[in-house]
Structures are given as C-alpha cells and as structure tokens.
XYZ file of C-alpha atoms in Angstrom:
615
model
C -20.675 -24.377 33.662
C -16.944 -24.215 33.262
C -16.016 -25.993 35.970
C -18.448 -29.049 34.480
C -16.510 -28.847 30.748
C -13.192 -28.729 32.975
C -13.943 -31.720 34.990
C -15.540 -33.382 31.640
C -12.533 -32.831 29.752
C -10.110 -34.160 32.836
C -12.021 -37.405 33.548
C -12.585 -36.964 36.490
C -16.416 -36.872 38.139
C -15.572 -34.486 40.942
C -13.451 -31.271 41.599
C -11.077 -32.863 43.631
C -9.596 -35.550 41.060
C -6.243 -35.659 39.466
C -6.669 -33.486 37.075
C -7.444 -30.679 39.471
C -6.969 -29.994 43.082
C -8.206 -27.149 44.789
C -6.339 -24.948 48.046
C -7.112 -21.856 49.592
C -4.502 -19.960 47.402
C -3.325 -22.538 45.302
C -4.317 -24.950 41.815
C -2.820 -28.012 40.993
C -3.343 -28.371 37.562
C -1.974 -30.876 35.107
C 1.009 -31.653 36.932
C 1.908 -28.900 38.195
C 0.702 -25.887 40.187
C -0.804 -22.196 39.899
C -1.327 -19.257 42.251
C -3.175 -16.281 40.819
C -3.133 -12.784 42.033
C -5.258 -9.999 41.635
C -4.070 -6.486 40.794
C -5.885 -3.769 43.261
C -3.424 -0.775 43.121
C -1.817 1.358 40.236
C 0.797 4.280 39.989
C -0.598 7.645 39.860
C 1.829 8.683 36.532
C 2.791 6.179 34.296
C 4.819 6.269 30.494
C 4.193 4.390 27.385
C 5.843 0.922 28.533
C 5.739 1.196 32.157
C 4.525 -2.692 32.907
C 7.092 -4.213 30.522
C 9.124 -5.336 33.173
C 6.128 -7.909 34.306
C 5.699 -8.984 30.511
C 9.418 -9.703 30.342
C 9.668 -11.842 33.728
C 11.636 -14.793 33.108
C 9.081 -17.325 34.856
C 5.854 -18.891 33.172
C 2.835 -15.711 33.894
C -0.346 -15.608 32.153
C -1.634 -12.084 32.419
C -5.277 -11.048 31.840
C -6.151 -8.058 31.871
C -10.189 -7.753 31.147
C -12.115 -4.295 29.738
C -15.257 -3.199 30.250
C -16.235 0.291 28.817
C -18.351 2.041 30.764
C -21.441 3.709 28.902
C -20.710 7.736 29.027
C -24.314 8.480 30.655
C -23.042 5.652 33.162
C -19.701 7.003 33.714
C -20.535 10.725 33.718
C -22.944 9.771 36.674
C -20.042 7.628 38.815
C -17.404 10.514 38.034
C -20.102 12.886 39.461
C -21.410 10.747 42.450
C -17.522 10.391 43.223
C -16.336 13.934 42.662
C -19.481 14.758 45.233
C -18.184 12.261 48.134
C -14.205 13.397 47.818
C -15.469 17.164 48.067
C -17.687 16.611 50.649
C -14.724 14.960 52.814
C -12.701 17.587 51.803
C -14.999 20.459 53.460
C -15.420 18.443 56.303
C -12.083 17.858 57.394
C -11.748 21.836 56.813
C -14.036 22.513 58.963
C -13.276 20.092 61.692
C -10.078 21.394 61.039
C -8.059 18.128 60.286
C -4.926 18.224 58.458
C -5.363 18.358 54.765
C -5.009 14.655 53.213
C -2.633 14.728 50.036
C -4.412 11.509 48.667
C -7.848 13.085 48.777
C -7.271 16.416 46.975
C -5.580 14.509 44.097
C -8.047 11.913 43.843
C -10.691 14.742 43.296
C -8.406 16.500 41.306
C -8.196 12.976 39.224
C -11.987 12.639 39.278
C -12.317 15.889 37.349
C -9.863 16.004 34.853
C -11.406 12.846 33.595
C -14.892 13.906 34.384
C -13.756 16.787 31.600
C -12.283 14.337 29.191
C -14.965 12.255 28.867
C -17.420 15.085 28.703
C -15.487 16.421 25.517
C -14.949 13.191 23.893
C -11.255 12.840 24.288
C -11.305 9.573 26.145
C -13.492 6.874 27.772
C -14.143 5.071 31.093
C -13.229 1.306 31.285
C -13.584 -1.501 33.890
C -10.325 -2.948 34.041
C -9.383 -5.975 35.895
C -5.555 -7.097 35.814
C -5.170 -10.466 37.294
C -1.291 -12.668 37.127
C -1.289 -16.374 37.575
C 2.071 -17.357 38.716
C 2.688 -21.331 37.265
C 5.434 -23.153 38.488
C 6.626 -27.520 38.902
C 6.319 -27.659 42.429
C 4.583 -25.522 45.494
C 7.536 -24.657 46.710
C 9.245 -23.253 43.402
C 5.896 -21.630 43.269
C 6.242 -19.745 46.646
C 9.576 -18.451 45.250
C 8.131 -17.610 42.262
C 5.050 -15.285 43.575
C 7.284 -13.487 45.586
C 9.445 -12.370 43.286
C 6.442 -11.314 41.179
C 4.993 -9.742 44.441
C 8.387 -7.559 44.453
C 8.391 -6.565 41.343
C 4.922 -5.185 41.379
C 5.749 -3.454 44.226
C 8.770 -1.646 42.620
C 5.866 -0.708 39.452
C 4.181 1.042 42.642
C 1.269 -1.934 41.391
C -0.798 -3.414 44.576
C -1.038 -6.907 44.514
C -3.258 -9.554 46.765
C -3.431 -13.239 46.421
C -7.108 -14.859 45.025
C -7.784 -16.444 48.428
C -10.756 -19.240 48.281
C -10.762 -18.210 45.076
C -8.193 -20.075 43.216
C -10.240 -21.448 40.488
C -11.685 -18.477 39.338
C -8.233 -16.279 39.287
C -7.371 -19.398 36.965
C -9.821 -19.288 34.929
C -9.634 -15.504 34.690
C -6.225 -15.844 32.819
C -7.556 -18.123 30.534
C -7.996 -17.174 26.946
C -11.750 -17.143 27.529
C -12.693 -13.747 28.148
C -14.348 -14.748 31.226
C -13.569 -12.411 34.409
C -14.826 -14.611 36.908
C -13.524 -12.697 39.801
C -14.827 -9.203 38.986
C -12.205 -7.419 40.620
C -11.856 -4.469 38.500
C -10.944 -0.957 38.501
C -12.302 2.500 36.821
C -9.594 3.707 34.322
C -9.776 6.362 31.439
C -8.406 5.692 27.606
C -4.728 6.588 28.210
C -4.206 4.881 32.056
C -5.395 1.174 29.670
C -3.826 2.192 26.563
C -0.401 2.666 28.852
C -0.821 -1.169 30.472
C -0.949 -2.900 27.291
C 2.276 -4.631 26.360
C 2.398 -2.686 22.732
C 5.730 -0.912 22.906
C 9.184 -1.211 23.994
C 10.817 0.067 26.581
C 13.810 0.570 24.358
C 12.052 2.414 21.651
C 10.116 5.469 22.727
C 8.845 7.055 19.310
C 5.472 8.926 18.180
C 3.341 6.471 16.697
C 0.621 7.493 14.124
C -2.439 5.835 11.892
C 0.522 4.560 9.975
C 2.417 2.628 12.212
C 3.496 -0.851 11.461
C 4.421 -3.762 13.994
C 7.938 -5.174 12.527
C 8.267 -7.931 15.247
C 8.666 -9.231 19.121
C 11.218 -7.205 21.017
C 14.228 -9.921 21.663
C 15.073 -8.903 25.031
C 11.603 -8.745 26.440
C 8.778 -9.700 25.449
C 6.927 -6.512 23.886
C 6.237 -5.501 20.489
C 8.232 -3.181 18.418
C 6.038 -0.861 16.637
C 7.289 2.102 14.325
C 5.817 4.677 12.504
C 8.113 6.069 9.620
C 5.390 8.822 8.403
C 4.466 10.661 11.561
C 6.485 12.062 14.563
C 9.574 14.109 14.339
C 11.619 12.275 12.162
C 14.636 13.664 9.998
C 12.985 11.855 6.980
C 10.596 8.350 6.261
C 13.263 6.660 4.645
C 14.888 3.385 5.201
C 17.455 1.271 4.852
C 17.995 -2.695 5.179
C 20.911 -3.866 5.296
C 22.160 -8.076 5.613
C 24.104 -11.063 4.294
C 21.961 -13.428 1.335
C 19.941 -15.690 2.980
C 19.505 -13.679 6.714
C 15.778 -12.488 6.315
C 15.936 -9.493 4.521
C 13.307 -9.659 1.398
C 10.919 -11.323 4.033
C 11.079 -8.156 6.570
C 10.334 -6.342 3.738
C 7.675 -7.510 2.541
C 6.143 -7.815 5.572
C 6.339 -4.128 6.127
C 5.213 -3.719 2.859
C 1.873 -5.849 3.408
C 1.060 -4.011 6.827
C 1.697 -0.946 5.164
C -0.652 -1.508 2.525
C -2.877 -2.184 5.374
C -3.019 1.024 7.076
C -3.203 3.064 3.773
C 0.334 3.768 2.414
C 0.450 3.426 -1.123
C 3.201 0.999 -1.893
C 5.686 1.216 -5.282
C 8.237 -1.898 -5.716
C 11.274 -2.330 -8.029
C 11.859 -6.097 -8.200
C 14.857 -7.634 -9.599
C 13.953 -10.928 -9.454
C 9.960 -10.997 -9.045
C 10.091 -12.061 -5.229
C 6.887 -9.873 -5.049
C 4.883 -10.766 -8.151
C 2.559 -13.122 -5.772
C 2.157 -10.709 -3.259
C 1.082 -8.365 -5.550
C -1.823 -10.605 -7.417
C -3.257 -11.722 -3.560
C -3.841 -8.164 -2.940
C -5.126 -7.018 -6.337
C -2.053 -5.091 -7.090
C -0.553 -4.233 -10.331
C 2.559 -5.854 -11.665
C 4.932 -4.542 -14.767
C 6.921 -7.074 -16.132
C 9.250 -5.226 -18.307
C 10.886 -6.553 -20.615
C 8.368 -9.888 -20.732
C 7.273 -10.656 -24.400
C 3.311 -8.918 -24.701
C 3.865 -7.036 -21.777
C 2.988 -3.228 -22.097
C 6.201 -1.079 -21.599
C 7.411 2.763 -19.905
C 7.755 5.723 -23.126
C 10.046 7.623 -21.827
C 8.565 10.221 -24.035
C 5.149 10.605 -22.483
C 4.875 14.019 -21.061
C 2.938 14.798 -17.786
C -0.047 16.721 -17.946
C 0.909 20.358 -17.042
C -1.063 20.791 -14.105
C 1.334 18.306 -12.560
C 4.887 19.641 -13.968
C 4.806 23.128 -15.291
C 8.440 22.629 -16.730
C 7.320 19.053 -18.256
C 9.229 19.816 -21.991
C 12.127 20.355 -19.962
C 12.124 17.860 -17.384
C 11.771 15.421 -20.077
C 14.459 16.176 -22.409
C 16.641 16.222 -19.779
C 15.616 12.350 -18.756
C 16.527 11.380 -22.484
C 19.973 12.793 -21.900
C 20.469 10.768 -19.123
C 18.518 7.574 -20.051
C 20.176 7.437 -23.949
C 23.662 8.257 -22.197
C 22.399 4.977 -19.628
C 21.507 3.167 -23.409
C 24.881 3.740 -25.497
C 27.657 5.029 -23.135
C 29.747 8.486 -22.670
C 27.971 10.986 -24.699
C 30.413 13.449 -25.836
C 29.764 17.531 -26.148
C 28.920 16.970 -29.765
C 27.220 14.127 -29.186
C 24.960 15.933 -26.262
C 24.315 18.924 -28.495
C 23.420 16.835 -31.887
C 21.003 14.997 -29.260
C 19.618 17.911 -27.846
C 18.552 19.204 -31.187
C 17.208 15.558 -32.286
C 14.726 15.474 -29.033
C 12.969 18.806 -29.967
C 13.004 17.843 -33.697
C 11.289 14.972 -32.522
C 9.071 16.174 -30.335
C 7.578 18.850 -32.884
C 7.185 16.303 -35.618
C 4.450 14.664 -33.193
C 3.131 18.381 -32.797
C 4.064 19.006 -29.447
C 6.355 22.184 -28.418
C 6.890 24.082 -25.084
C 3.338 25.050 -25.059
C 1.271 22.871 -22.297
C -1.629 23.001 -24.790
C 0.276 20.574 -26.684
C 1.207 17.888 -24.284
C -1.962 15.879 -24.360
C -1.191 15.202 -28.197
C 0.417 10.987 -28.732
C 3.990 11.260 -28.112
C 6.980 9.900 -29.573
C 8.520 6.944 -29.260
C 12.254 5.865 -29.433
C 12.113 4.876 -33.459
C 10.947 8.434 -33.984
C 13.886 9.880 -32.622
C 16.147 7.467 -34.437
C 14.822 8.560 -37.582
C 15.196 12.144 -36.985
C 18.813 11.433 -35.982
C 18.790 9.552 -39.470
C 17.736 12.685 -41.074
C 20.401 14.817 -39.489
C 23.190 12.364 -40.547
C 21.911 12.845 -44.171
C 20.978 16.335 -44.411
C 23.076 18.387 -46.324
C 23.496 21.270 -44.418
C 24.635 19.403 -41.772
C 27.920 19.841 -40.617
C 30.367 16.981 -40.967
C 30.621 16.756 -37.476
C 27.149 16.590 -36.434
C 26.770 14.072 -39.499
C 29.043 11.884 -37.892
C 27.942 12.315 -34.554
C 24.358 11.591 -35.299
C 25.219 8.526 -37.572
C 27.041 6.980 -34.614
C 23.890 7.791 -32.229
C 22.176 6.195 -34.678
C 23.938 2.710 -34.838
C 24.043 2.904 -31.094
C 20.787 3.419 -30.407
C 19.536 0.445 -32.882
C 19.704 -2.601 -30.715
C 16.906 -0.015 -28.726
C 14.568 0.789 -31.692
C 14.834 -2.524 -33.735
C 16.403 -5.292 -31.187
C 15.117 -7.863 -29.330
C 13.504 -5.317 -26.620
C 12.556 -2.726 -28.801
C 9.114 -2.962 -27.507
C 10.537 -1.823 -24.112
C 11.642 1.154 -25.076
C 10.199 1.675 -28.830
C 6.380 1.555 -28.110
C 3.866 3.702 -26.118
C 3.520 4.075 -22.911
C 0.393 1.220 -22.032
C 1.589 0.724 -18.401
C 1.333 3.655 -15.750
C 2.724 3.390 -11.918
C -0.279 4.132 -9.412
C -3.045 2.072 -7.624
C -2.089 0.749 -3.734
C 0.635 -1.798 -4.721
C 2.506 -1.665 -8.372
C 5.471 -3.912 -8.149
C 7.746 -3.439 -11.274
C 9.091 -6.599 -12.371
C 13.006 -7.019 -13.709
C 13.147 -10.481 -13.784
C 12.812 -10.470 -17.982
C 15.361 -7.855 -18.394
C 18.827 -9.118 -19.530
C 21.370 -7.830 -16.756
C 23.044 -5.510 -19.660
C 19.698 -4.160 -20.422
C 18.072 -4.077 -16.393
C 20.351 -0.336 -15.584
C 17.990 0.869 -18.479
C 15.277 -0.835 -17.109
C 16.042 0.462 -13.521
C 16.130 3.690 -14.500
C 12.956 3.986 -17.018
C 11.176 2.363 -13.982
C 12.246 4.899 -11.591
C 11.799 7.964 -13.230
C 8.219 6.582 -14.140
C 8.075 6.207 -10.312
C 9.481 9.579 -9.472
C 6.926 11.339 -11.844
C 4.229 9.515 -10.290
C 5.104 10.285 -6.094
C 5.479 13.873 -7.372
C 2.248 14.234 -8.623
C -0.139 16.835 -6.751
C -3.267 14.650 -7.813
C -3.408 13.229 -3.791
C -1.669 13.726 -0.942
C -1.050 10.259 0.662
C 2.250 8.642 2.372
C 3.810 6.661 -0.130
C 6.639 3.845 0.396
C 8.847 2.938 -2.963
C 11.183 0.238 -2.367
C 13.880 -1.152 -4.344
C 15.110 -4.395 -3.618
C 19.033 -5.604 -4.012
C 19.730 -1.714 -4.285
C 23.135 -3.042 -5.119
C 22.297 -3.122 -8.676
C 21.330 0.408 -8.897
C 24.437 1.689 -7.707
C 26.363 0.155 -9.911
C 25.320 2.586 -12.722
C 26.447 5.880 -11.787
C 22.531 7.227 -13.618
C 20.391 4.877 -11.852
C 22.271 5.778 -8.442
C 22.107 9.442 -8.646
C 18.299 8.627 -9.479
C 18.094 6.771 -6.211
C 20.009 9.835 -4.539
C 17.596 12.337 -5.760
C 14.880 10.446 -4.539
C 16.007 10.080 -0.977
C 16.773 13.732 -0.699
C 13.370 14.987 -1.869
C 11.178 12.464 -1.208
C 10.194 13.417 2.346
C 8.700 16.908 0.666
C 6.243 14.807 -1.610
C 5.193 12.473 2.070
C 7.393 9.490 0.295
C 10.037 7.006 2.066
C 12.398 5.392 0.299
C 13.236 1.623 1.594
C 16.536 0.548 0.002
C 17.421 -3.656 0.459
C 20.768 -4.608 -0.203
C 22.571 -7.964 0.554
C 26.323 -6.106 -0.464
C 27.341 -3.316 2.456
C 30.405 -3.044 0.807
C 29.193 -1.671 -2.366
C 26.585 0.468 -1.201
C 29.306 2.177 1.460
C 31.801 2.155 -0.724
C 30.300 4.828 -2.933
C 29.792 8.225 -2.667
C 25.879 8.220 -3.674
C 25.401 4.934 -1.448
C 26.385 7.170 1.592
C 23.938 9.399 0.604
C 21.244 7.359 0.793
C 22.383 5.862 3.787
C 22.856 8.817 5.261
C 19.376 10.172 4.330
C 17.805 7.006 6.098
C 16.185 8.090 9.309
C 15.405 3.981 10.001
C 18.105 1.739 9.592
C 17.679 -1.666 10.039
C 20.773 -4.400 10.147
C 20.152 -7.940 10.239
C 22.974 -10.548 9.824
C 26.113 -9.272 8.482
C 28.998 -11.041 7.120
C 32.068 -11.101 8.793
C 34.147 -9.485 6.000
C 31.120 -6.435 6.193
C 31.070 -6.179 9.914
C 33.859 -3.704 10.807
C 32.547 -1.268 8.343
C 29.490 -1.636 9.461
C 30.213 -1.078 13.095
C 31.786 2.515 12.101
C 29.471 3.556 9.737
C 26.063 2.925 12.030
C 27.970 3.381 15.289
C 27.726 0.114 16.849
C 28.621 -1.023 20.102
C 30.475 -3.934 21.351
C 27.346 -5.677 21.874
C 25.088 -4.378 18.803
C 28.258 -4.976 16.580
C 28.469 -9.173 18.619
C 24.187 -9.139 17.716
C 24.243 -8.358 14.339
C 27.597 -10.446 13.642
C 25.513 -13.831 15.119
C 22.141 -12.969 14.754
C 19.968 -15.995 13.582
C 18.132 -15.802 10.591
C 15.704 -13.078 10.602
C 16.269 -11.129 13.931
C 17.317 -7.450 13.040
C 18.309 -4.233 14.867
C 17.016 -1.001 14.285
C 18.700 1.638 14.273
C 17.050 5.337 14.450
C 19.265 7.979 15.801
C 20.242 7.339 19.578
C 17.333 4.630 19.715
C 18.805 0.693 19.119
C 16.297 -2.286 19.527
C 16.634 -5.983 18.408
C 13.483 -7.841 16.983
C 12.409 -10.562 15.447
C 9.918 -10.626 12.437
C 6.839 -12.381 13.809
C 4.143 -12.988 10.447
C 0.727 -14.425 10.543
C 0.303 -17.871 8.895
C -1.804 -16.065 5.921
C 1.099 -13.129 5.810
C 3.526 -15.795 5.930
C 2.502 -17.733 2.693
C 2.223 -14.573 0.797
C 5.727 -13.413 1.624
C 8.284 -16.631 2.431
C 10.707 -17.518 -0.518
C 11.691 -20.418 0.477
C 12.099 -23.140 -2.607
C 10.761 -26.161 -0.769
C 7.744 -23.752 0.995
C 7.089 -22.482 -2.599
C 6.956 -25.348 -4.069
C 4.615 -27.297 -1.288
C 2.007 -23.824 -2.235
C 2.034 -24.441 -5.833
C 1.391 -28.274 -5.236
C -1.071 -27.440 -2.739
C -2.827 -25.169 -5.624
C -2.571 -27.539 -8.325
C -4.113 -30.420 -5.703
C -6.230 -28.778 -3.535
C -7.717 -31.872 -1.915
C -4.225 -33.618 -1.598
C -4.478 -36.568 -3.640
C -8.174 -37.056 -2.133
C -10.967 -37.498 -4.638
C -12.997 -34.251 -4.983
C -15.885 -34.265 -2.758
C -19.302 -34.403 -4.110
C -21.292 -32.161 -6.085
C -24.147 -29.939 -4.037
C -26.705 -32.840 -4.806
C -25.047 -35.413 -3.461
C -23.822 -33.350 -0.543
C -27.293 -33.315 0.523
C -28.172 -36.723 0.114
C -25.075 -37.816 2.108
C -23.479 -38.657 -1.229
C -25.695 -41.735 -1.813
C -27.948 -41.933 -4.861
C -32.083 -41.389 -4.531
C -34.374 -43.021 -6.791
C -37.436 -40.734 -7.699
C-alpha cells in the first residue's frame, strides 16, 4: 500500500520510473541516492549519551529507531524460555567438558538481571529496531559515505549490515511513518532504550529529575541540552543570565519559565517592563500591575498568619525600617528610634500587639502611621528632638500617603503573590518610585516562598536585575534571597543586560556567586574581559560568547561548559518573542482574525453550503 501512494505521488505507473529506482542495496530517490542499514549488534555497557557521535555525523542520516513494548506476561515467558536454553548450554559444555564460553555466562547472567527487573516493576521489555539510511548526490559519494558510517559504528562496538534486496523497506523504515517494514528488531530493557535516544549531551552529564527542562539543541552536535536545576547534587537551584540588549536573553527566559510551569514549578516574576504580562494571561496566571491606576496594591503592613512566621511583629517592623529608609533616604539614629516607636504606636491603634492572637485583626496602612508620626510631632511631652525628627518623617513620607501613588503604598493589601505563575508588573511605576516598588514586591515574594503551607520547587525571577542593584535595599533583598532560598526548594533566576554593574558590586558577586547555573549569551566587547575572569572562560568559550549570534548561550555549571541554542515551538514562540514587528503582526492577527476575509457564515448557512433555502 505504500509503495502504490509512493508511485501515485511520483507519477510514475511502475516501480522502476524516475522517481524511484530500485538496486540490491541501493535507492535512487528524487535525484539522488540512499543506502539503508540495519543495526544487529549493541555494546554490552553503555552511558547516558553513548550514540551521540552517530547523531552528530556531519553527512545527511535519517535514523529510526522503532519500539515495541513487550507485554510483561509475554516477556516474563521469553526471559524464561531464554534463561532455560543459555543454562542448558552451559551444563552441557560442563559436562562434555568444553572450555567455558565468556559470552554465554554473561548473556545468562544478562537474561536474569532483567528477568528480576521486570518481575519487580523497575523496567520493561521493548522491541527495538535501529535502522540508518545513509543519503548522499551520487553512488559513489554514497559508498564513501556508508563506510565511514560503517566505521564509526564499529568504534560504538554497534553491528551494522546493509538492507540487501531490501532497499525499499530500510527506506521506508526511516521515514517519519512509524512503519518498521523490515522487522529487524532486538529485545532491550527500559535503561539499554532510554540510553540510545539522542536526549542528552555528551558535554553535559548531570542528574536529571521530574523537573527538568530542555533549554535548546546542543551547537556542536546535534543532541539536546536538558537541565534540571531542582534535583541532583547541586550547590544551589539558582541562576544567572547574563548578555548584551538585544542577544536573546528575556526570550531564554521565558522559555524556561513556560516549560517550567509545565512540569510543576511554581513560577514568581518581577517585570520591569511587562515583557511577561501576555504570557501570563495565556496560561491563566496572575499579573500585579503596581502602580497602574485601579489596580489593587502590596500593604506592607499585613502581617503573616503565625503559623507561618512565629516572629511576624518583628519581621515586619523591621521591613518598614528598611522600606521607609528605601521611601525618604538616610534615616538617622533619631530618626530610626522616633520610627521605631511610631510602627508599634501604629500597630496597637489597629489592636494588634506581639500576641499572634492579634494578627488576623485589619492592619494598618501607610496614612496610619503618618498620623501617628503627626501626633508625636505635636505631643507635648515630646522631646524637641523627636518633635523635629518626626515632623520631618512626616513631610517625607507625604508624597507616599497623599501623592499621586498613594494607593500603592497607602491602601490594603487586595493583591497576594501565589497561584502557578504571578508576574509582578513595574511598567506603571515611575523609575524614582520602581526601587520602592522592587522592594515591596520582593519582600511580598519572600514571605510567600517561605511559607510552610506546601512544599513545591519554586522559580522567582527578576528580569534586568540591574535595577535592583542599584539600590543598596533592594540588592541586599536579592542577596538574602539567593543565600536562603535553596532551604525553602526556591531558585533564584537573575537577567541582566549590564555585567558591569552587577560585577562591579559587592552584593552582585554574591548572587553571582550563589548561582549554581550560569548562563552567558552574547557579551559586549567592553564586558568580555571581565567576564572571561569572573566565569573562567577559555580561549574558545571567551571567542563563543564574544560572537555568538543572537540567541545561542553557554552554560556554565561548575567544570561542565555547553553551547546551545534556544529551540521554541511555534505556539511557545508567539507567547514569548518581543519582537515589535512579530508583536504587532499578533495583535493585527487578533483584531482580524480572518485577514481582511469576510467572516464565514453562520451555522445555518454552513450547512446549506451558504446558499439560501426556501421552506
């Protein structure tokens, strides 16, 4: 039946036209010709990786490789039948008294271990056939060609044997049909096929878990890299992305972040410039726009409940330190003490003390605290000082409780950080106000990945990092969180376009430093050298990532280096480019579905062909 849709398709009445011409080893096909070869013999011991070589041969291969999993009764029966035959040689050549044979002991042994595996459930028989059709211009190119492949099978200890008389079927074997006309196959437990397909790289040899994530293609071969940030022995699941505007960075990212979401890690995003806003709403995410006019904001009041922070009072009026200091500048010691006193004055006017009891009572918001300071700068028992002190707070903390983004700030907390994507939007926020912003949104994400609710691998990632560490609060923020996060099963991915900045300061090297994945695309020149000493580059890693084109990366993870490039899907790819002309062909595409065509007919006249039907 193949054969008559082949020669339909061609043109051609019989076997032997031009479209296809049939040898004892050989096809000419569409110009040019195709010998295929069928895969009889395998190594004993294999790795992770141990075909890549034949996935990365320079020529034009289509490899098939076709599995058939054997029912257990079935293969519990074979494994048996087998185990009986090798034995039975066995004790006869003992007691003929032949010299042991090597290959038949461990072929029994072989037969049993997998007899035992399958018997427990920790793996399953499969009929494998591996077949390699060879394609080259000319016949003899394509002698050349096969044996060089023959050669290197050989050196991957893999038995090869041409399809004779049985060209077109080794063809059509290799074609994406999922047809295995030849039937030449092989019995082969879980981890012998697992090993064979081309899912790893050679380069990168890592324990890979339920949460691994496939960044790209390998670009010196072509396997996949894979890696798992959340499982194996690593230092910590945080990482770091590093690369010049415009080289591919934000799109890596968000690529991660949409396979990610795929294999459960709960996803947290701090975006400057709402790049992930429509990724967010295709997946049924949650977005915070703060700083947007109706939009609910963070209180940095709200206290958690106390089953989730025992030392909640405290934690919190600690924050305000550091977020009012973020607000109005240097706090000095009078200022930090006449503040200290203002917090729990505030706090106990909404009725809530150190006593966890209290914490589920409304808390305050900014104006309260305002007021309070108010208070103190007018009581009079107040010492000058303080007075002072508290009427300066007071004026600088006004733009806060009764400016233009007072509802950021000044209002309670309607928002919360939590589902399987929340992407916090900055793109509102004025770039004096987005520190403030940065860090309200960040300790609202800290309290949250802290919580003892679930226990889940969580990623929080915070695009242009850049911006963070320009505030010396929001960076030590950033610092804190990739220190601790791996004890609450949370990796930090930091994105930044300037390595300058972020290596140039004290907390950027920490959280460089505490990134167990490192991943460099395209660096400028100016950035390179610093680069090269900081990540300890090579000659060749420090050439790669000086001219990579757009998009390719390295990553970097201890002694391990491999280039990739980002390969997306077409549906990942529209919910992740950023490209303005891409963008703006999607929103035309939304607002015109039917591209200028008139919209087709309603379900009546669908079923009348559109015409109209008297009666």
């Amino acid at each position: 039946m193949i054969l008559r849709k082949l020669r339909e398709r061609s043109g051609s009445p019989e076997l032997g036209g031009p479209a296809i011409h049939v040898g004892s080893r050989h096809l000419r096909v569409g110009g040019g010709v195709c010998q295929t070869l069928l895969v009889i013999g395998y190594p004993r011991d294999v790795s992770a990786g141990w075909a890549e070589p034949l996935f990365s041969y320079p020529g034009q291969l289509d490899i098939s490789f076709h599995l058939d999993p054997v029912p257990a009764p079935t293969a519990a029966q074979q494994l048996r039948r087998r185990r009986a035959r090798l034995e039975s040689a066995h004790r006869t050549s003992t007691a003929q008294g032949r010299v042991e044979d090597p290959h038949q002991v461990t072929a029994a042994m072989d037969a049993a271990e997998i007899a035992d595996r399958i018997a427990t459930g920790q793996g399953r028989l499969f009929r494998v056939g591996v077949y390699i059709t060879v394609h080259a211009p000319t016949l003899e190119m394509l002698d050349g060609h096969v044996q060089q492949v023959r050669a290197l099978c050989s050196s991957l200890l893999m038995d090869v044997t041409p399809a004779m008389f049985r060209a077109v079927e080794g063809w059509i074997s290799t074609l994406p049909l999922g047809t295995d006309a030849v039937g030449t196959a092989r019995s082969m437990d879980t981890d012998a096929v697992a090993s064979m397909l081309p899912f790893s790289s050679p380069e990168l040899v890592a324990d890979l878990g339920e949460t691994t994530v496939v960044y790209g293609i390998n670009t010196h071969s072509s396997g996949l890299v894979a890696w798992d940030r959340f499982y194996g022995d690593l230092d910590n699941h945080n990482s770091v992305i590093l690369a010049r505007s415009g080289a591919g960075k934000s799109y890596l990212a968000k690529l991660e972040v949409v396979r990610s979401l795929m294999v459960g890690v709960e996803v947290t995003v701090i975006d400057p410039e709402g790049e992930y806003t429509r990724l967010a709403d295709a997946v049924g995410g949650t977005v915070l726009r703060l700083g947007s006019p109706g939009q609910p904001g963070l209180n940095p009041f709200s206290l958690p409940p106390a089953t989730e922070d025992e030392q909640g009072f405290t934690t919190r009026a600690l924050f305000l330190h550091t977020l009012i200091g973020a607000m109005v500048g240097d706090l000095s010691t009078t200022d930090r003490t006449v503040l200290d006193r203002a917090i729990v004055t505030t706090y106990a006017q909404a009725g809530i003390t150190r006593d966890p009891a209290t914490w589920n009572r409304a808390a305050p918001v900014l104006g309260d605290l305002a007021a309070v300071l108010e208070e103190l700068a007018t009581a009079p028992d107040t010492e000058e000082g303080f007075a002072r002190a508290a009427q300066d707070l007071v004026g600088r903390l006004e733009p806060f409780t009764q400016g233009s983004h007072a509802d950021l700030f000044n209002g309670p907390s309607d928002s919360t950080v939590g589902g399987h994507l929340t992407v916090v939007s900055l793109r509102d926020l004025p770039d004096e106000m987005r520190p403030v912003g940065v860090l309200v949104a960040l300790d609202a994400i800290w309290r949250h990945v802290t919580t003892r609710a679930e226990a889940r691998p969580r990623m929080v990632v915070v695009d242009e990092a850049w911006l963070l560490l320009q505030d010396p609060a929001a960076a030590r923020y950033l610092a804190r969180l990739a220190k601790a996060g791996r004890k609450h099963w949370v990796g930090l991915t930091v994105i930044t376009q300037d390595v300058g900045d972020v290596l140039g300061s004290a907390l950027g090297k920490v959280v460089i430093a505490n990134a167990a994945t490192q991943i460099l695309l395209k660096q400028a020149p100016q950035n390179l050298d610093m680069a090269r000493e900081a990540f300890q580059l090579s000659d060749g890693e420090s050439h790669l990532v000086g001219t990579a084109p757009r998009g390719s990366a390295l990553l970097v993870a201890g002694h391990q280096r491999v280039g990739f490039h980002p390969v997306a899907s077409p549906a990942e790819h529209r919910l992740i480019t950023s490209d303005p002309a891409e963008l703006a062909a999607l929103r035309a595409e939304e607002e015109d579905p039917y591209g200028g065509v008139p919209e087709p007919p309603d379900s009546e006249a669908k079923a009348t062909g559109g015409q109209e039907v008297d009666g």
